[in-house]
Each structure stands twice: as C-alpha cells, then as structure tokens.
Coordinates of C-alpha atoms and ligand atoms in Angstrom, one line a residue:
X1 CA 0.3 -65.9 3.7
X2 CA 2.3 -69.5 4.1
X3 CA 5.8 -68.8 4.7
X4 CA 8.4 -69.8 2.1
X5 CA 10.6 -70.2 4.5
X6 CA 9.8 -71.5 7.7
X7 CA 12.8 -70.9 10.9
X8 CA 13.2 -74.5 11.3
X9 CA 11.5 -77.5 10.4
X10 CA 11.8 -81.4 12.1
X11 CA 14.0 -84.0 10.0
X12 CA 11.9 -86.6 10.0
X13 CA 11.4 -89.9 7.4
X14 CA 10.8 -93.7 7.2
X15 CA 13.2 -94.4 10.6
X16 CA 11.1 -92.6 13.1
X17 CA 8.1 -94.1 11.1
X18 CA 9.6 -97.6 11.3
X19 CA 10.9 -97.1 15.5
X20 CA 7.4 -95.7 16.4
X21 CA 6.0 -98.4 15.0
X22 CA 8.4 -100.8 16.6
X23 CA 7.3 -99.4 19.8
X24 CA 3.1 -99.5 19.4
X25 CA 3.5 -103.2 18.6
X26 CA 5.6 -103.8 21.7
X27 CA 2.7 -102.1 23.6
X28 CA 4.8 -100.5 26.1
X29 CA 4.6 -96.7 25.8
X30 CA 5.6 -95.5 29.4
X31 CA 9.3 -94.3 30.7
X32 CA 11.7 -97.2 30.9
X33 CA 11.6 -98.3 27.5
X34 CA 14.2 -100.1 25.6
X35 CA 14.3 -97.6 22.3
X36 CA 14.6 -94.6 25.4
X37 CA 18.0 -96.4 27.1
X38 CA 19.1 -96.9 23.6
X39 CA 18.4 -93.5 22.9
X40 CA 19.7 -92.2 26.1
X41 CA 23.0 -94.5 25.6
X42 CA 23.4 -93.1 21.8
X43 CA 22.7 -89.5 23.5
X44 CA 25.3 -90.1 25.9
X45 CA 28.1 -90.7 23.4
X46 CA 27.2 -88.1 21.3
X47 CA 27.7 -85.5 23.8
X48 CA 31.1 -87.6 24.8
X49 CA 30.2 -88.4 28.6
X50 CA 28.9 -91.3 30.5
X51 CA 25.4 -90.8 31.6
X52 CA 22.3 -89.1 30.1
X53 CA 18.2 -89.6 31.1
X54 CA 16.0 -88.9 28.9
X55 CA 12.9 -86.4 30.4
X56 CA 10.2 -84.7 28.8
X57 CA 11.2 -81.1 28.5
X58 CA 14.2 -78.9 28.2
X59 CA 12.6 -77.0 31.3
X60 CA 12.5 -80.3 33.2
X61 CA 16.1 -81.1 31.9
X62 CA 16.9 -77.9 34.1
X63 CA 14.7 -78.6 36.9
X64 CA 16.0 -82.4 37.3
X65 CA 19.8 -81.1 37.1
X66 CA 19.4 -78.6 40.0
X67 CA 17.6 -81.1 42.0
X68 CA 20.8 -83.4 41.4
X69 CA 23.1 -81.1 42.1
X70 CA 21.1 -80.3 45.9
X71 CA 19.8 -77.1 44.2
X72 CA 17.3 -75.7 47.3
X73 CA 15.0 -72.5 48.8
X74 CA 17.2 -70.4 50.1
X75 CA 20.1 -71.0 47.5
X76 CA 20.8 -68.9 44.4
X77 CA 21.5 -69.6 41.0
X78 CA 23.3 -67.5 38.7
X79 CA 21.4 -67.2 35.2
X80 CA 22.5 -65.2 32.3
X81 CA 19.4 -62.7 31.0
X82 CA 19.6 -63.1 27.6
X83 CA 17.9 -66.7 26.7
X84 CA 14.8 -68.9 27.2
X85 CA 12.4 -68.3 30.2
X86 CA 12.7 -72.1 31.5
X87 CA 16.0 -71.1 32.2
X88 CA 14.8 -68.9 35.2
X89 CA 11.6 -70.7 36.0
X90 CA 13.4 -74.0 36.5
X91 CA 15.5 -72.0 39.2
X92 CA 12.2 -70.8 41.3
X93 CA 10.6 -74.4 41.0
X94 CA 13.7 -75.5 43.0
X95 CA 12.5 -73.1 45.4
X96 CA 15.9 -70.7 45.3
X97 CA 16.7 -67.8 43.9
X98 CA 18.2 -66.7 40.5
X99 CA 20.6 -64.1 40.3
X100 CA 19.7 -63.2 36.7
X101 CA 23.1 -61.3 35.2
X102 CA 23.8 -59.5 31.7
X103 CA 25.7 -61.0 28.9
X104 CA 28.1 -60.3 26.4
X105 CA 26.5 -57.9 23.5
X106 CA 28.4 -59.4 21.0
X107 CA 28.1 -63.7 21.8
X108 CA 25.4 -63.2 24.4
X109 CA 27.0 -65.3 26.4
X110 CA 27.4 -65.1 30.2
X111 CA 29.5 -62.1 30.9
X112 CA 32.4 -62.9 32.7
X113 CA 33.5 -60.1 34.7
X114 CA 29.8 -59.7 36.1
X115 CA 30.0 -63.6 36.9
X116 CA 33.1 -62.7 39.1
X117 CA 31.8 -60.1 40.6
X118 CA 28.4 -61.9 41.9
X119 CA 30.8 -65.5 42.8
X120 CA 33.2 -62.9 45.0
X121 CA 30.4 -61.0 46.8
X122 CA 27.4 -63.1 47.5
X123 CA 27.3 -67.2 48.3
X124 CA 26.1 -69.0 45.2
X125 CA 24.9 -72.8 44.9
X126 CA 25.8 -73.1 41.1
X127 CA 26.2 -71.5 37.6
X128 CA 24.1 -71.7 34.7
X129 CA 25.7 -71.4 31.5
X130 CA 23.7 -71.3 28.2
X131 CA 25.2 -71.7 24.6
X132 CA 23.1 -68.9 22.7
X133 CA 21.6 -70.0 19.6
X134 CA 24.3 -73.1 19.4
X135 CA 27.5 -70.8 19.6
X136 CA 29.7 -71.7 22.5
X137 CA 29.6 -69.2 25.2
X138 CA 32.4 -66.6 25.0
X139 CA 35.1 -66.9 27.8
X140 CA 33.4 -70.2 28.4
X141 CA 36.8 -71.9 29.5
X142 CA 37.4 -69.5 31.9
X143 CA 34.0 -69.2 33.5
X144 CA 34.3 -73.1 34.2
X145 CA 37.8 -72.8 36.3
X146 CA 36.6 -69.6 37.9
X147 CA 33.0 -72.0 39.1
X148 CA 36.1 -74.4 40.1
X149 CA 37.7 -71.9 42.2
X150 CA 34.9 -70.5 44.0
X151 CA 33.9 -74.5 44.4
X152 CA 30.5 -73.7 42.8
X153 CA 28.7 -76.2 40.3
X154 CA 28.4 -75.5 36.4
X155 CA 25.4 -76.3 35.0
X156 CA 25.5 -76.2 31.2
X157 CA 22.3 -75.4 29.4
X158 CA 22.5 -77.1 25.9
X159 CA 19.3 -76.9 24.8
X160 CA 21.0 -75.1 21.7
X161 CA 24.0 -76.6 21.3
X162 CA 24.4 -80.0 20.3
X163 CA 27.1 -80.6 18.6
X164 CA 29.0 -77.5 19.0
X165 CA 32.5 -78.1 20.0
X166 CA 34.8 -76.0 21.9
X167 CA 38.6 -76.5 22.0
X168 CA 38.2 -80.1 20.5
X169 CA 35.4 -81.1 23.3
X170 CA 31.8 -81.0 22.8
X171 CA 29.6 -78.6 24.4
X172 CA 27.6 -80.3 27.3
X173 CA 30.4 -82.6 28.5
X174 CA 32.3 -79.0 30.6
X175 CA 29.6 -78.8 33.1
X176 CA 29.4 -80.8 35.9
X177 CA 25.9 -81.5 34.8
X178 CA 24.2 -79.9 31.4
X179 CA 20.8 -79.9 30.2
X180 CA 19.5 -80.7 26.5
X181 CA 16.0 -79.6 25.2
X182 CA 14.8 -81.8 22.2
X183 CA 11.6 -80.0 21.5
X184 CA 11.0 -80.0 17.6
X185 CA 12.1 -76.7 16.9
X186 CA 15.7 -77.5 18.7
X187 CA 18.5 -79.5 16.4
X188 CA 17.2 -82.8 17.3
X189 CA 13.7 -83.1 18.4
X190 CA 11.3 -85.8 19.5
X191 CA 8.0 -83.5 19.9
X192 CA 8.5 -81.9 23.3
X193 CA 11.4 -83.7 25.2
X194 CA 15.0 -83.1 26.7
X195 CA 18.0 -84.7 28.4
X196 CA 20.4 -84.6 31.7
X197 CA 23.7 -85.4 31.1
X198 CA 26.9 -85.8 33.1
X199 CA 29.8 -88.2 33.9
X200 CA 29.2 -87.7 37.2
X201 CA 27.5 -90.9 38.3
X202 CA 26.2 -89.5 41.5
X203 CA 24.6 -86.6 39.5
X204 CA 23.2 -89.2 37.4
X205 CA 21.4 -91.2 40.2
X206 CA 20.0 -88.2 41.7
X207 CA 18.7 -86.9 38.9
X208 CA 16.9 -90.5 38.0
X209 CA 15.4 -90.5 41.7
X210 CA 14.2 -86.8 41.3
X211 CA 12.2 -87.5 37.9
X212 CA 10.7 -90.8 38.5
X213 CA 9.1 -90.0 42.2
X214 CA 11.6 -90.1 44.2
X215 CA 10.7 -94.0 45.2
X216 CA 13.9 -95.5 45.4
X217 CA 12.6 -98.9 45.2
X218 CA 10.4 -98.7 42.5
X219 CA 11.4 -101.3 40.2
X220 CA 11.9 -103.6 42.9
X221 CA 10.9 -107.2 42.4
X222 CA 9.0 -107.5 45.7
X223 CA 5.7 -106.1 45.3
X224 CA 4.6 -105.6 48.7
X225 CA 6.7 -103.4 50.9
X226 CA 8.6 -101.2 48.4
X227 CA 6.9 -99.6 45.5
X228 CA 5.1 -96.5 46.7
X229 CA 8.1 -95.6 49.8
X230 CA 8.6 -91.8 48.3
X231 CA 11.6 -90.4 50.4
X232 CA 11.4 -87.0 48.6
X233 CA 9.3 -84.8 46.9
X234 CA 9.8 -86.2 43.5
X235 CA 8.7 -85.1 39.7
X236 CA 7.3 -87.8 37.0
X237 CA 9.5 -86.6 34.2
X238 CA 10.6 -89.4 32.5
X239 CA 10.4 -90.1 28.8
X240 CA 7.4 -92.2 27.2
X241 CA 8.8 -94.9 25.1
X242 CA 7.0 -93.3 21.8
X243 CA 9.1 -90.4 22.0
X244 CA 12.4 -92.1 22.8
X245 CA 11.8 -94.1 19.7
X246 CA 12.0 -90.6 17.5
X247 CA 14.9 -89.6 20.0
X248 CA 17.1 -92.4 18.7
X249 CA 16.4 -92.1 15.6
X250 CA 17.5 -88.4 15.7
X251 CA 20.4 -89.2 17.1
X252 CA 21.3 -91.6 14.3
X253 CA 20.8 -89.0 11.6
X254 CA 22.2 -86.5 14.0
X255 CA 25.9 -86.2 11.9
X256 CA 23.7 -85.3 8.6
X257 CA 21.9 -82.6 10.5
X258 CA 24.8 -81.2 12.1
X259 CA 26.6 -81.3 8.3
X260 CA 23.7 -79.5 7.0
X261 CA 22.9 -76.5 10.0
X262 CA 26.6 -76.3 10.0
X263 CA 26.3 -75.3 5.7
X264 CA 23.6 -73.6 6.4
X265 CA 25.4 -71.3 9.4
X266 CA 28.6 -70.9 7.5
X267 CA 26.9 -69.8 4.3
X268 CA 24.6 -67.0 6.2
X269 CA 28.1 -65.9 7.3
X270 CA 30.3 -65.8 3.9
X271 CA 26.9 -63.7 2.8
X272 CA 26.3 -61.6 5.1
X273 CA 30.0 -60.3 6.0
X274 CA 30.8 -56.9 4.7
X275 CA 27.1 -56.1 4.2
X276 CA 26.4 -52.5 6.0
X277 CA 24.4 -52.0 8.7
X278 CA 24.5 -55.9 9.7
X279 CA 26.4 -57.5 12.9
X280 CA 26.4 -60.9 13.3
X281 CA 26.8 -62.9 16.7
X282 CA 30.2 -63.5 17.3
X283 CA 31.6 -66.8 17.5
X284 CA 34.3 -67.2 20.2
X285 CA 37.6 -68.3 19.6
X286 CA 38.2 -72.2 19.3
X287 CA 34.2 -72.9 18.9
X288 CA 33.1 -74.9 16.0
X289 CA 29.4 -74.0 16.3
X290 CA 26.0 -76.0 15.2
X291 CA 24.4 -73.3 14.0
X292 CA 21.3 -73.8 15.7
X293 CA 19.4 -70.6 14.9
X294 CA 20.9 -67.6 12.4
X295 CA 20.6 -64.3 13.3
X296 CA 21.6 -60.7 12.3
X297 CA 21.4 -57.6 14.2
X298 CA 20.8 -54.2 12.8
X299 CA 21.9 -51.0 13.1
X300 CA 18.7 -49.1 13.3
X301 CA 16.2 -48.1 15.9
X302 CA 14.2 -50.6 17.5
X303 CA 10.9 -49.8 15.8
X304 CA 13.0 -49.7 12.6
X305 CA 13.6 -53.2 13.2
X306 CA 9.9 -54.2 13.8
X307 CA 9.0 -52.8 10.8
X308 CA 11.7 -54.8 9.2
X309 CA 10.8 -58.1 10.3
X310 CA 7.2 -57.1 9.5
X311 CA 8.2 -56.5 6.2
X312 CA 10.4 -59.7 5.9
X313 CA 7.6 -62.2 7.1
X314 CA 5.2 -60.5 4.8
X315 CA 7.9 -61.6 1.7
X316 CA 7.3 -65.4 2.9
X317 CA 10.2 -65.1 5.3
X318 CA 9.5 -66.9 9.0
X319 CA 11.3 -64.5 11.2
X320 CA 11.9 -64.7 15.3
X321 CA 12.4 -61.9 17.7
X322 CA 14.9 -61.8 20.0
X323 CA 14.6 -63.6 23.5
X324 CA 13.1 -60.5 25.6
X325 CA 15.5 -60.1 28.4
X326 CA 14.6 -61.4 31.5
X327 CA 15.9 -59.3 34.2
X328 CA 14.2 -56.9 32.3
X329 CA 10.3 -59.0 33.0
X330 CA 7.9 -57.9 35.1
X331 CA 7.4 -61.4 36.4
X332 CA 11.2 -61.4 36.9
X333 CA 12.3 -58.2 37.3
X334 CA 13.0 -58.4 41.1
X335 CA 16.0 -61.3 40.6
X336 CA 17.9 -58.6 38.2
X337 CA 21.4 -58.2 39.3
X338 CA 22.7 -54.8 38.3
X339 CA 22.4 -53.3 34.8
X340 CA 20.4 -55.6 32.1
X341 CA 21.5 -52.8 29.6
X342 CA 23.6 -55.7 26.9
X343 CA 20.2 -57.7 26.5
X344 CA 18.1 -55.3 26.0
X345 CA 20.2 -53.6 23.4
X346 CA 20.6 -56.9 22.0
X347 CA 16.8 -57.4 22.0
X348 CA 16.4 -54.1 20.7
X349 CA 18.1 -55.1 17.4
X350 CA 18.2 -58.6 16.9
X351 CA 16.2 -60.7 14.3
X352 CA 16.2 -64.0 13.7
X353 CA 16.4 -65.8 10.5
X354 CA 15.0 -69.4 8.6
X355 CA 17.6 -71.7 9.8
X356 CA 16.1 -75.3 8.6
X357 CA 18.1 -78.0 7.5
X358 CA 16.1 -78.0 4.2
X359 CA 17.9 -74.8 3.7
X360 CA 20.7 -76.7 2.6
X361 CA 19.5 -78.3 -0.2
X362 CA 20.7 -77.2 -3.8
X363 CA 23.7 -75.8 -2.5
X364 CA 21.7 -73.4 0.0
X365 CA 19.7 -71.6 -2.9
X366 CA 17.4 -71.0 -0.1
X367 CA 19.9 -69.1 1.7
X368 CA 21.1 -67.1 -0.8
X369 CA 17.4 -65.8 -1.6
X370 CA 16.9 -64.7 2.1
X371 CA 19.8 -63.0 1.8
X372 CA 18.9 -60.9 -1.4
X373 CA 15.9 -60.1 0.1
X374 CA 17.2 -59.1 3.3
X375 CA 19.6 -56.7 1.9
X376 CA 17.0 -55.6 -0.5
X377 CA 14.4 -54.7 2.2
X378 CA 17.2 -52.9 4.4
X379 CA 17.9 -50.3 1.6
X380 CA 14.3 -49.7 1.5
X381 CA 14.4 -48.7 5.5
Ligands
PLP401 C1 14.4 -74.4 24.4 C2 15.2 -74.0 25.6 C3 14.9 -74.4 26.9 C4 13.6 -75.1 27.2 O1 13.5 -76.3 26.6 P1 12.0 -76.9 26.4 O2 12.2 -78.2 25.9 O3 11.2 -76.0 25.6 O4 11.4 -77.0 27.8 C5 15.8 -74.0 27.9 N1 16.9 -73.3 27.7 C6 17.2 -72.9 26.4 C7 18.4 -72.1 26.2 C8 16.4 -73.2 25.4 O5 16.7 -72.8 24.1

C-alpha cells in the first residue's frame, strides 16, 4: 500500500530546477564549482563559522574531519552507541579504534559521566558528539569543557541538526570541527552529500588536502612538475558541481524549512503530552531544536512495539525503527565500552514518526491525523 504519509520528503521546486540547469550549460560538473563555494560559503554562515567543504557523504564528512584533526591507527575515538553506523565506520577507516559508549535514555545523547570516566582512564584522540534526531545533546556544554580539560578534540556530528541552537549558538559551530550529512532524507539534502565545518582554518586546510588527493599542488598553474605529487594517502571526496547547485539552493530555502520541521516538532509535542503510555525524547535545557525526525517511545514490550509499527505502516503511516545500537553489533561488538543497556532499551521501544515539511501544511492537519491514529492503535494493543 503507498504510504499516506511518508517520514520525510526533499523540498524541492523551480530554484534547484533553475541552478541545475545553470550548471549543465556551464558544462563543468566536477568538484570546484562556483555554485559548490557559493554553497559552501552560504553553508558556512548558516552554521555561524568561517569554513565549510562541501563532500559527498555524511560518512565522508566524518572521515575527512578525523583525518583533519590527525585522527590515526592506534588512536581511539569515543562514539556514543546510539546513532547512525557511519558514525563508527568513519572511526575504523582512519585506522583507530572507537570506544563506542552508552547514552542518555532519555535525549540519547552522549552520556556524560561514562564520557568522564573513558577521558580519565584511557588516552583518547577525540570526541564524537552526535545531536540525535536534531535535539541538542544533553549536558552538551559540559561535555565540550570537559574535551577542553582533558585537551581532547570535539568532533560534532550534525548530520541531524541543522539549525538547532543551543544557548543562543547554533549546533555545529561548538566543535572544534563538526560534520553535516545532506543526504535527501536529512533537513537539507542534495541527493547523497555532506559538509566539514570549522573556524579553525588549519582544520579546514587539512581537511581540503585529505578529500581532494592529498596533492597539495593540484591546482597549480604549472602543468609539469606539480599536479600528480600526492604526499599522503588522500580520498576524492569532494562535491560535483550538480549537487552543489541543489545544496545552495537548500540553503536559501533553509529558514522556511526550519519554520516548518520546527511546527511540525512542536505540534507532535503539544499532542502527544499527557497521552499514556507515550515518552517523548527529551529536549535539554536551553536547546531550540530542528526537529529533524519525531519520535515516541512506548511503554510496552518490544514485540508489542513491532506489532505496533506493523500495524501503523499498514494504516498508510511511514514508520522508522530505532537506530539498532552499535555496541550491541556483531560487526561492532568488540569496541563496546561497558554496559550498552540505555540503547538497547531505547531501541527496544522507540518508533519513529512522518516528520516531512509537507506535514505542516493546513495548519499540520497531517499531524493531527497521525496522532489520532496512533493513540487509536495503542488502545487496541
Ligand atoms: C545520516 C547520518 C550520517 C551519515 O551521513 P550520510 O550522508 O548518510 O553518509 C552520520 N551520522 C549521523 C548522525 C547521521 O544521521
């Protein structure tokens, strides 16, 4: 059966038609495009700092920003257990290790304590923080001074986030570096694509050099004795031109988006609040979130929830399971540090919900029906 409503659809009309476009009759559709700097520039100030490239995952956003950061085998990378696989498989294409810990039940977020533990015991090259589902990570503020005491480098993972503000400053501009997916399903998206950003303009150089072959002289003018000198192992990660074209126009619509996730979020919210048997995620204090994805968690037993979900796409509702936590992988299993138990209990009862910006259209109707029928099918289990 087609869904009625889908978890999240691209917001796409005549301005990514019109770049594209743009961009075929220039006839230049590699990296190093003028629509991708403009896009990467627009990006930039978005997310309030000075740099950002544009590469062609989330995964190599991640990959790129450990390489900058000096990120090597025989170093370790703390990774929080309850998110996307790329955030641990970026980690063991660097070569090191992650030390995958568990997270908050209640924001999913990093947990602190566990964070201070593993920075006070063992020698750790950096920190990666992720934003679950666009909500700021709880105890975020804390977790960046206690990477600054330990002199260990934050890297925040964004991919969910843009937009989300914590304490007045954007998520994405705390880290020394952060990563951005822009895949279509994220709150921007350009097809399959993501960003490194940072105001660090070291960071920023490294991480160019590290996705574009690490031949330093490259684009120099002399033909002869330059162009293919590689002086490390590089990646080619950067950006076609095509896709930077959607990218910018993304960005331009990006306040309208935000307005409408953020309705969308809120709305889920004033709906859902007081209704038994339903826990939402909890939003830290001082976050204004983007709502990237809506979720509830139930208070029933994990096949209970199955059936649920079952039952909730088969009423034209797109639903998502929770991320499956990844100290708790076979593949991954052996970087587990301690007790994965707050994952898996989130995973245990977590669904997610339709979250599209179309959602928001006569005054969230949309919305409002997911919720009746959500209620409605919970009575019935
Ligand atoms: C989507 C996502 C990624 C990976 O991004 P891709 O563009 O799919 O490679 C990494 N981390 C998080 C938290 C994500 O949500």
């Amino acid at each position: 059966m087609p869904f009625k409503y889908h978890l999240n659809e691209p917001h796409l009309d005549e301005k990514e038609i019109e770049y594209v476009t743009q961009v075929l009759k220039m006839g230049w559709l590699s990296a190093g495009g003028s629509f991708t700097k403009r896009f990467e520039d627009a990006f930039a100030e978005m997310v309030g700092v000075k740099h950002a490239l544009a590469v062609q995952s989330g995964t190599a956003a991640l990959h790129t920003a450990m390489l900058a950061l000096g990120v090597k085998t025989g170093d370790k990378v703390v990774v929080p257990n309850y998110t996307c696989g790329a955030c641990v498989s970026s980690v063991l294409q660097t070569g090191a290790t992650p030390v995958i810990i568990d997270v908050d039940p209640h924001n999913f977020g990093m947990d602190l304590a566990i964070l201070e533990e593993v920075l006070s015991t063992q020698k750790i090259k950096t920190v990666m923080v992720v934003h679950v589902y666009g909500l700021p990570c709880k105890n975020f503020e804390q977790i960046a001074q206690l990477c600054q005491k330990h002199n260990v480098p934050l890297l925040e993972d964004a991919s969910e986030a843009h937009g989300s503000v914590l304490n007045g400053k954007k998520i994405g501009s705390f880290g020394d570096v952060a990563a951005f997916s822009v895949r279509s399903e994220k709150m921007i998206g350009v097809g399959e694509g993501g960003l490194v950003v940072t105001n660090n303009k070291e960071y920023y150089d490294k991480a160019k050099f590290y996705a574009s072959r690490a031949a330093p002289h490259r684009g120099e003018k002399d033909p002869w004795h330059h162009k293919y000198i590689y002086t490390d192992v590089g990646m080619n990660y950067l950006l076609p031109h095509t896709l930077g074209a959607i990218g910018l126009a993304q960005v331009e619509k990006f306040p309208e988006i935000l307005r409408r996730k953020q309705m969308v979020g809120e709305l889920y919210r004033t709906l859902f609040k007081d209704v038994p048997g339903i826990k939402l995620q909890e939003i830290a204090p001082g976050s204004e979130p983007c709502y990237w994805l809506n979720c509830v968690m139930l208070n029933k037993p994990e096949e209970v929830v199955r059936k649920i979900g079952n039952e909730l796409m088969k009423q034209g509702i797109e639903i998502r399971p929770a991320f499956w936590p990844l100290g708790d992988l076979n593949a991954f299993k052996s970087y587990a540090y301690k007790s994965q138990e707050n994952g898996k209990k989130i995973f245990q009862s977590l669904i997610v919900l339709p979250s599209s910006v179309k959602l928001a259209e006569n005054n969230g109707q949309g919305v409002r029906e997911i919720v009746e029928i959500v209620k409605n099918v919970l009575k019935q289990y």
